[in-house]
PDB file of C-alpha atoms in Angstrom:
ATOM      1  CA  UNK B 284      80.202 110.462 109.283  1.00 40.00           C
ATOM      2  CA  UNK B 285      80.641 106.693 109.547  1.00 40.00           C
ATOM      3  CA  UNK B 286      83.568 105.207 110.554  1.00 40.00           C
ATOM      4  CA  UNK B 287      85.713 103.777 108.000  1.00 35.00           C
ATOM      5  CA  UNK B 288      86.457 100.150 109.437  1.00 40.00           C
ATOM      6  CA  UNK B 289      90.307  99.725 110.291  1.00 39.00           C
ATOM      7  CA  UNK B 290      90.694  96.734 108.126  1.00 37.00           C
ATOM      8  CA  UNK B 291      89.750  99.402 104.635  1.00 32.00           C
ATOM      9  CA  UNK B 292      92.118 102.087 103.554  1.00 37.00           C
ATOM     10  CA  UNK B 293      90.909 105.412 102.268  1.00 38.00           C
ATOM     11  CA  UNK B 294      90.260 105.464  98.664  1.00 41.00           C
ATOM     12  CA  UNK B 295      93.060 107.969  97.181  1.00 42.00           C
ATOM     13  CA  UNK B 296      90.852 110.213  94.730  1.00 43.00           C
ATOM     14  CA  UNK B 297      93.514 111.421  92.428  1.00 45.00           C
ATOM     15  CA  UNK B 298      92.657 114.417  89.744  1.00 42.00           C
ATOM     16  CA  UNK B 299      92.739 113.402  86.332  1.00 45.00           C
ATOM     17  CA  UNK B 300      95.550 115.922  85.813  1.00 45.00           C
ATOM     18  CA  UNK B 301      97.533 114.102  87.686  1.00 39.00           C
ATOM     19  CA  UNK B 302      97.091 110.004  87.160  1.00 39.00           C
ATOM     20  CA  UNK B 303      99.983 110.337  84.590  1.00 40.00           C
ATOM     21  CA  UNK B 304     102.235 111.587  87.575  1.00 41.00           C
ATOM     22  CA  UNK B 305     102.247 108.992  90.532  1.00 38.00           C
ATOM     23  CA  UNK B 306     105.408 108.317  91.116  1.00 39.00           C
ATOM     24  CA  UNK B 307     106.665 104.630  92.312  1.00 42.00           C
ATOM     25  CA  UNK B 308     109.325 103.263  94.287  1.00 46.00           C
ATOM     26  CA  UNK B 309     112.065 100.437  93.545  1.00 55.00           C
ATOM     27  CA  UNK B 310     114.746  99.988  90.968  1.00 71.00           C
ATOM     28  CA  UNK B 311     113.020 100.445  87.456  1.00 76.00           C
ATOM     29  CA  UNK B 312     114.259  96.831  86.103  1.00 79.00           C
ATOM     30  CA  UNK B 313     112.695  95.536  89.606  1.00 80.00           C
ATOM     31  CA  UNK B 314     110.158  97.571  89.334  1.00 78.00           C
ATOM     32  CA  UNK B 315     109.541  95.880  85.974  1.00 86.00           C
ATOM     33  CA  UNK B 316     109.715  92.939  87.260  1.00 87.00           C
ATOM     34  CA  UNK B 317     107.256  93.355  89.012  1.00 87.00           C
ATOM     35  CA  UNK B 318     104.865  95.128  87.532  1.00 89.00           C
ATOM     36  CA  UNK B 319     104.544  91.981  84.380  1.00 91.00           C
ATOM     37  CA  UNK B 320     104.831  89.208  87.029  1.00 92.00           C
ATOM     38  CA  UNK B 321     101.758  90.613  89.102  1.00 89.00           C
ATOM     39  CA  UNK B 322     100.079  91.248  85.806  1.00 91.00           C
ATOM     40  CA  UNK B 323     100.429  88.022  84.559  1.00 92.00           C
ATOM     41  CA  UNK B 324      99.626  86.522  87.867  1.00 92.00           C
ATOM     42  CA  UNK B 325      96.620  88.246  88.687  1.00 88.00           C
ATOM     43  CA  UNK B 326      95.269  87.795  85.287  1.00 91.00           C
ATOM     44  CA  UNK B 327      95.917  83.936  85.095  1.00 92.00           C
ATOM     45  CA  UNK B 328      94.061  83.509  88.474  1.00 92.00           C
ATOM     46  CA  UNK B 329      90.982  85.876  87.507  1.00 92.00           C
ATOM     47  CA  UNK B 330      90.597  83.319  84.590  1.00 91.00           C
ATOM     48  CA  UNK B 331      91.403  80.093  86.530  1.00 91.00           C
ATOM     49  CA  UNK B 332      88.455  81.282  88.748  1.00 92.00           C
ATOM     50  CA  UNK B 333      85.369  79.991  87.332  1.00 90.00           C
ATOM     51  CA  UNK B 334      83.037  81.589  90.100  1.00 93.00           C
ATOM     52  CA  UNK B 335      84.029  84.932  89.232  1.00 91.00           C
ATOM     53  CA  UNK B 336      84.787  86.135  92.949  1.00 92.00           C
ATOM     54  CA  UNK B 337      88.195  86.794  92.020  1.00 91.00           C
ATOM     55  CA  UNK B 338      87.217  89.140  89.194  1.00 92.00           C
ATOM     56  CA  UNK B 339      84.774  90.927  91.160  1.00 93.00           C
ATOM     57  CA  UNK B 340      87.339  91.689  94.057  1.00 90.00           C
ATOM     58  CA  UNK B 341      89.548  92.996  91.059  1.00 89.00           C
ATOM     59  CA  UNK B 342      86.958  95.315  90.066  1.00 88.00           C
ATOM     60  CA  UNK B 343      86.152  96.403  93.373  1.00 88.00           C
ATOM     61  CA  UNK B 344      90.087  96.562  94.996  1.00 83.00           C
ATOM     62  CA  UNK B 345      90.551 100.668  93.619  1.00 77.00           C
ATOM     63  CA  UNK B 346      87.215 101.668  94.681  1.00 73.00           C
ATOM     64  CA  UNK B 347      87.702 100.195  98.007  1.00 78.00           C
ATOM     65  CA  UNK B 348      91.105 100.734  98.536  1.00 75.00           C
ATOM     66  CA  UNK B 349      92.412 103.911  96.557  1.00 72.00           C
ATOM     67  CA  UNK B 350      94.740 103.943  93.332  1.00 75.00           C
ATOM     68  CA  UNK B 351      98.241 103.979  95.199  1.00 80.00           C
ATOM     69  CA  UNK B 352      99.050 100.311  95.787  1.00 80.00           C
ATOM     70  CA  UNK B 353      98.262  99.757  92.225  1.00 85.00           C
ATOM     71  CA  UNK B 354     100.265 102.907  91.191  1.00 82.00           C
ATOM     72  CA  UNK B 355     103.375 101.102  92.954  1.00 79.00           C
ATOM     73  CA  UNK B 356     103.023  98.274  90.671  1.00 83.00           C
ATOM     74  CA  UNK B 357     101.977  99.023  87.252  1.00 91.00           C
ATOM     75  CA  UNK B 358     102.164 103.167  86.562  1.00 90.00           C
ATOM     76  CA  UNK B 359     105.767 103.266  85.310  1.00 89.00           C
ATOM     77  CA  UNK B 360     104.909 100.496  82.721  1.00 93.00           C
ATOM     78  CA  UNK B 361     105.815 100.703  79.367  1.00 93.00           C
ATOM     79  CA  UNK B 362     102.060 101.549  77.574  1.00 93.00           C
ATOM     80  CA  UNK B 363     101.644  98.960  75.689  1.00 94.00           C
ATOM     81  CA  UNK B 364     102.070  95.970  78.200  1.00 95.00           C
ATOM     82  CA  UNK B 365      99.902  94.164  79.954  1.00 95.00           C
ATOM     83  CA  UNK B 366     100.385  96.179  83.206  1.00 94.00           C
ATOM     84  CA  UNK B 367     100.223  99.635  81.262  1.00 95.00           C
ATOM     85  CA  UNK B 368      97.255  98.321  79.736  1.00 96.00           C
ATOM     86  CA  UNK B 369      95.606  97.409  83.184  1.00 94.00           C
ATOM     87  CA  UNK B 370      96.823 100.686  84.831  1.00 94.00           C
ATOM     88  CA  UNK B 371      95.034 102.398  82.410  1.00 95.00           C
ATOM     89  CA  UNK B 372      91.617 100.446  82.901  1.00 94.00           C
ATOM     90  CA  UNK B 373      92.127 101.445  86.419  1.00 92.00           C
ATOM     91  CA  UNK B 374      92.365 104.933  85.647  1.00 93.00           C
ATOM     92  CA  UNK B 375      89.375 105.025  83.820  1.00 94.00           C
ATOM     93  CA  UNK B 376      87.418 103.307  86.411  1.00 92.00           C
ATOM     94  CA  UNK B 377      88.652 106.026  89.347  1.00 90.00           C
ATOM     95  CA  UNK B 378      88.137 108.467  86.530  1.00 92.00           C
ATOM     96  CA  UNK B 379      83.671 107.774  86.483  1.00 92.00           C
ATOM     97  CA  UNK B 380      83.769 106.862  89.953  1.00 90.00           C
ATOM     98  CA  UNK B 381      85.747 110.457  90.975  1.00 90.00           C
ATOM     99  CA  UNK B 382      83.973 112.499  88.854  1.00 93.00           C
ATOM    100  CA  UNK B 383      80.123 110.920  86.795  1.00 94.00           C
ATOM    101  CA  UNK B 384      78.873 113.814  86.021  1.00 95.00           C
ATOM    102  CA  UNK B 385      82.210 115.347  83.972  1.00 95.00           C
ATOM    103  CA  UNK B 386      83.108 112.113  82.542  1.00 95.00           C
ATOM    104  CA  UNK B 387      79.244 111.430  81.523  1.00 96.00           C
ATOM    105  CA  UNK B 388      79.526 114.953  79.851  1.00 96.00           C
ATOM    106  CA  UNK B 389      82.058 114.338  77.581  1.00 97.00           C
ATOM    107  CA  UNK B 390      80.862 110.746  76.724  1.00 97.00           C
ATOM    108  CA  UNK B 391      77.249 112.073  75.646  1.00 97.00           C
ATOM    109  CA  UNK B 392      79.291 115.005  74.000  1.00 97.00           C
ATOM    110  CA  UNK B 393      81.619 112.558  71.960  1.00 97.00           C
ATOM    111  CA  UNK B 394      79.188 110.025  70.950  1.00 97.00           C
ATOM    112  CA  UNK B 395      77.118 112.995  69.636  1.00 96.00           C
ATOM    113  CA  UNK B 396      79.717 114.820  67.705  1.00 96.00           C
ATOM    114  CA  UNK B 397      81.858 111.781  66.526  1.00 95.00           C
ATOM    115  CA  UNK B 398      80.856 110.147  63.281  1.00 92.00           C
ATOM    116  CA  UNK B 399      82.364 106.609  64.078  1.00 96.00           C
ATOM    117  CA  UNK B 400      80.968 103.207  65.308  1.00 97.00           C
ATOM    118  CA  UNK B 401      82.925 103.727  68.264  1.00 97.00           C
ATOM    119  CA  UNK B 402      80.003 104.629  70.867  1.00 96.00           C
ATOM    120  CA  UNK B 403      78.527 101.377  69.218  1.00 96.00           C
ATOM    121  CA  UNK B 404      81.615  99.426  70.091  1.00 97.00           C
ATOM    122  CA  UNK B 405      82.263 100.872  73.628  1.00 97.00           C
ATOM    123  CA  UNK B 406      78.355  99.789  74.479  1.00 95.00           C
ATOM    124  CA  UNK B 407      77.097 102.471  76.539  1.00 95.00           C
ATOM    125  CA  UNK B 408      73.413 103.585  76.447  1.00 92.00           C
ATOM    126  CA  UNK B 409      72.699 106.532  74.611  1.00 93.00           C
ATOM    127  CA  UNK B 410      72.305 108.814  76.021  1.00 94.00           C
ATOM    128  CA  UNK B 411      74.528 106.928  79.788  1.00 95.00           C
ATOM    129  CA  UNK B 412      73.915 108.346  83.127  1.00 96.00           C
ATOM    130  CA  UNK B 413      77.074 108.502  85.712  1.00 96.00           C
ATOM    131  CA  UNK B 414      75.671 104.897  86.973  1.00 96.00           C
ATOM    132  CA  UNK B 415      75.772 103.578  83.448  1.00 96.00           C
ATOM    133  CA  UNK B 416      79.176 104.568  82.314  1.00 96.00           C
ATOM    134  CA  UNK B 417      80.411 102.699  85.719  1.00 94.00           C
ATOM    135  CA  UNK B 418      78.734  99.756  85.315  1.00 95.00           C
ATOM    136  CA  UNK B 419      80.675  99.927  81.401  1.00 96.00           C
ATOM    137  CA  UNK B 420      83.680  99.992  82.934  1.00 95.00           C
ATOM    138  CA  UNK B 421      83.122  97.498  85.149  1.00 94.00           C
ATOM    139  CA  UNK B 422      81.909  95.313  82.429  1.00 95.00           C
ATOM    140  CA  UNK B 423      84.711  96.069  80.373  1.00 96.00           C
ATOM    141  CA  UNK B 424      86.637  94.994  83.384  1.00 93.00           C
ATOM    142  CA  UNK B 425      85.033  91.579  83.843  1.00 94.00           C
ATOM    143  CA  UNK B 426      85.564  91.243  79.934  1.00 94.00           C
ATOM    144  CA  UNK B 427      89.246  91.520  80.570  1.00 93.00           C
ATOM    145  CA  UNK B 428      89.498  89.390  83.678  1.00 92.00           C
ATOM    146  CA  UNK B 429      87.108  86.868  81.895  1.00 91.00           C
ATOM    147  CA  UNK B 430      86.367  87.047  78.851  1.00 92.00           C
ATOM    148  CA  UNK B 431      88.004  87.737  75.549  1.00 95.00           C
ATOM    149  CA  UNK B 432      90.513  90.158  76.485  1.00 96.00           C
ATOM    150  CA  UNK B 433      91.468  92.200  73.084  1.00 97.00           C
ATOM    151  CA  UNK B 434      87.716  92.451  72.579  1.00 97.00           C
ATOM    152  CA  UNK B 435      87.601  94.061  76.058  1.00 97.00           C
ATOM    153  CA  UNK B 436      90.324  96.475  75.286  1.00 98.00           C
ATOM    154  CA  UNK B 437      88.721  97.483  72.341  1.00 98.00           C
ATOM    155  CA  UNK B 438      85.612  98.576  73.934  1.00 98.00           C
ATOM    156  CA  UNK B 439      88.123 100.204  76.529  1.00 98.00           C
ATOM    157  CA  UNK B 440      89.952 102.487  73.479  1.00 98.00           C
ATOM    158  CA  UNK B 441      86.534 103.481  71.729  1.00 98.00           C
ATOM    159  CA  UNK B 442      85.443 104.566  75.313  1.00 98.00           C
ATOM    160  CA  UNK B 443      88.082 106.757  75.536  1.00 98.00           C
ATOM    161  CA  UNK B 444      87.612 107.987  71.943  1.00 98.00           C
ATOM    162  CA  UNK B 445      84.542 109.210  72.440  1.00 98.00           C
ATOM    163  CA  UNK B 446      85.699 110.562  75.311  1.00 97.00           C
ATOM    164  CA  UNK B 447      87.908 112.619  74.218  1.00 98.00           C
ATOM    165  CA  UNK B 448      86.089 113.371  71.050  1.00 98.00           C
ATOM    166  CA  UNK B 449      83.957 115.701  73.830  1.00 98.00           C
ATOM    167  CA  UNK B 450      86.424 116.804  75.449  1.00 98.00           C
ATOM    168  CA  UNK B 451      87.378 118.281  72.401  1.00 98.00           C
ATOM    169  CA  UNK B 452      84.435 119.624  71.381  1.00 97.00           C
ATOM    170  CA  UNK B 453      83.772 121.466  74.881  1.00 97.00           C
ATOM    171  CA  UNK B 454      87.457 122.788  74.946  1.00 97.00           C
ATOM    172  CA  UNK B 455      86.392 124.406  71.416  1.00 97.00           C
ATOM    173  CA  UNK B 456      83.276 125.749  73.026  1.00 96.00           C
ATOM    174  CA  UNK B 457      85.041 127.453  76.078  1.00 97.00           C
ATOM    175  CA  UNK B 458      87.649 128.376  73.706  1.00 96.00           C
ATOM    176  CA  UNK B 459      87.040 132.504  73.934  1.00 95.00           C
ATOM    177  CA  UNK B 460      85.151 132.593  77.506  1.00 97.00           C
ATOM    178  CA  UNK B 461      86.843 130.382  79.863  1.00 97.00           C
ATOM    179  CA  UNK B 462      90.476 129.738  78.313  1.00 97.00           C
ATOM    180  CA  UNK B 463      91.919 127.689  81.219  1.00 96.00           C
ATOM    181  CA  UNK B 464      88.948 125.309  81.343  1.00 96.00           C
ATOM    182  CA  UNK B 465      89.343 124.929  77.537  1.00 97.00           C
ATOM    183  CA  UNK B 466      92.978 124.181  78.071  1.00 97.00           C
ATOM    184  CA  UNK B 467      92.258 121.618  81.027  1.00 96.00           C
ATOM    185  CA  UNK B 468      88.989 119.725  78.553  1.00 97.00           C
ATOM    186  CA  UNK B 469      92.467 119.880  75.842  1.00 98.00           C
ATOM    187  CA  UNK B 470      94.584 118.243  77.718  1.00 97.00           C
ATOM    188  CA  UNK B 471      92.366 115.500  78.942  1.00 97.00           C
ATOM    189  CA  UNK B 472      91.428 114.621  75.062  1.00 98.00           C
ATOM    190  CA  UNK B 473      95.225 114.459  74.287  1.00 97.00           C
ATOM    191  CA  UNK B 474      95.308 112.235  77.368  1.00 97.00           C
ATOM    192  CA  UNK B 475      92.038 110.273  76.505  1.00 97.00           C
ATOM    193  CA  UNK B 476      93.245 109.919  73.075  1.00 97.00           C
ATOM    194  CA  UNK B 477      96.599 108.882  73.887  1.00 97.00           C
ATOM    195  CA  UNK B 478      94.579 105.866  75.777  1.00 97.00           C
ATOM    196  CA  UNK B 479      92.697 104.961  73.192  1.00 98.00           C
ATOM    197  CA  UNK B 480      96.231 104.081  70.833  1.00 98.00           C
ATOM    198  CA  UNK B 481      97.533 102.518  73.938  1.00 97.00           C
ATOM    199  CA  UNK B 482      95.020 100.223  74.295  1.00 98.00           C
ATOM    200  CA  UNK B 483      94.853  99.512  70.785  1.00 98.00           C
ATOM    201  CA  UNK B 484      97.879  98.608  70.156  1.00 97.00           C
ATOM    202  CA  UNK B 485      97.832  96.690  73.366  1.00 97.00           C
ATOM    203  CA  UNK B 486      94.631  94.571  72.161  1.00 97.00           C
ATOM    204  CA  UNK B 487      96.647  94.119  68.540  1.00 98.00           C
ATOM    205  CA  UNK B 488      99.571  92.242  70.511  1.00 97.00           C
ATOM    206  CA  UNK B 489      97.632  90.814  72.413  1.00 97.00           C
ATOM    207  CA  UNK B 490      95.662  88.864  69.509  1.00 97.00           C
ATOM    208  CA  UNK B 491      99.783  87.887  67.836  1.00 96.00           C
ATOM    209  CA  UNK B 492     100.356  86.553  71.400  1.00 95.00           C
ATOM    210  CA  UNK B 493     103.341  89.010  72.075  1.00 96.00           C
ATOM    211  CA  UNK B 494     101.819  91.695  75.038  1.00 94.00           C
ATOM    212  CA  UNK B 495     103.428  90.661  77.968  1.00 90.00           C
TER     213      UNK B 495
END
């Protein structure tokens, strides 16, 4: 196995059970603090950065460098901020890159079964491979970083609708054989879908100038 250079840290691969559980450090009002001055920081440079390296070492920093030092700053934010709503853009980023082939699932799954425009809006292929539904979420990422970011966490919420939309649907379907895998694909839609109104809200306040 290759040597991981010294200057990296392990990426922490955290089950999707548990991203809702990482627990910080600190006071919580320094804590808070924290977490909406490094939000707003990192978001005004990312757009002050017309080159776009700043961005792209955004997108790459949890895939490089685990979830953890992110966790610290943003996890315990309220949802709909502007670091809950970037903690949860990380999650779904770890989420394809931990596990394509689940996540893929339940997107081809959703955007089958649910009769919205939301598949349309996310802007996945149909059907998306593993490698497609990252480079969505990376794009959605740039989109945020650079580009118009309600429209960006828009895409992010119907993602997670269809999402969970399939994760419905296969909970039904294990329903009567495998009850604890139905429960788990349950509780990842509630999750997923409890996302998608985070974000939404989050991309409505953002648009009246009040998500801070």
């Amino acid at each position: 196995m290759d040597r991981v250079p010294e200057h990296f840290h392990r990426p922490v691969r955290r089950p999707p059970a548990t991203f809702d559980n990482i627990v910080g450090a600190t006071d919580p009002a320094e804590q808070s603090r924290i977490a909406h001055a490094t939000a707003s920081a990192l978001l005004e440079r990312a757009r002050k950065d017309a080159s776009g390296e700043t961005t792209e070492r955004l997108i790459a920093f949890a895939a490089e460098h685990g979830i953890d030092e992110i966790a610290e700053l943003w996890s315990h934010s309220p949802a709909r901020s502007l670091p809950g709503a970037l903690w949860r853009l990380y999650l779904l980023q770890l989420a394809i890159r931990d596990d394509g082939v689940t996540t893929a699932l339940l997107y081809e799954r959703g955007r089958v079964e649910l009769q919205t425009a939301d598949a349309v809006i996310a802007g996945a292929p149909a059907p998306a491979s593993p490698e497609e539904l990252v480079a969505l979420v990376d794009t959605i990422l740039r989109g945020v970083f650079q580009g118009d970011f309600a429209i960006a966490l828009d895409r992010a919420a119907a993602y997670c609708r269809v999402q969970a939309s399939g994760a419905t649907h296969l909970a039904d379907d294990y329903e009567t054989t495998e009850p604890q895998r139905a429960s788990d694909f349950t509780r990842r839609a509630l999750r997923l879908s409890g996302y998608a109104s985070d974000l939404s809200d989050s991309a409505a306040a953002w648009r009246i100038g009040v998500l801070t």
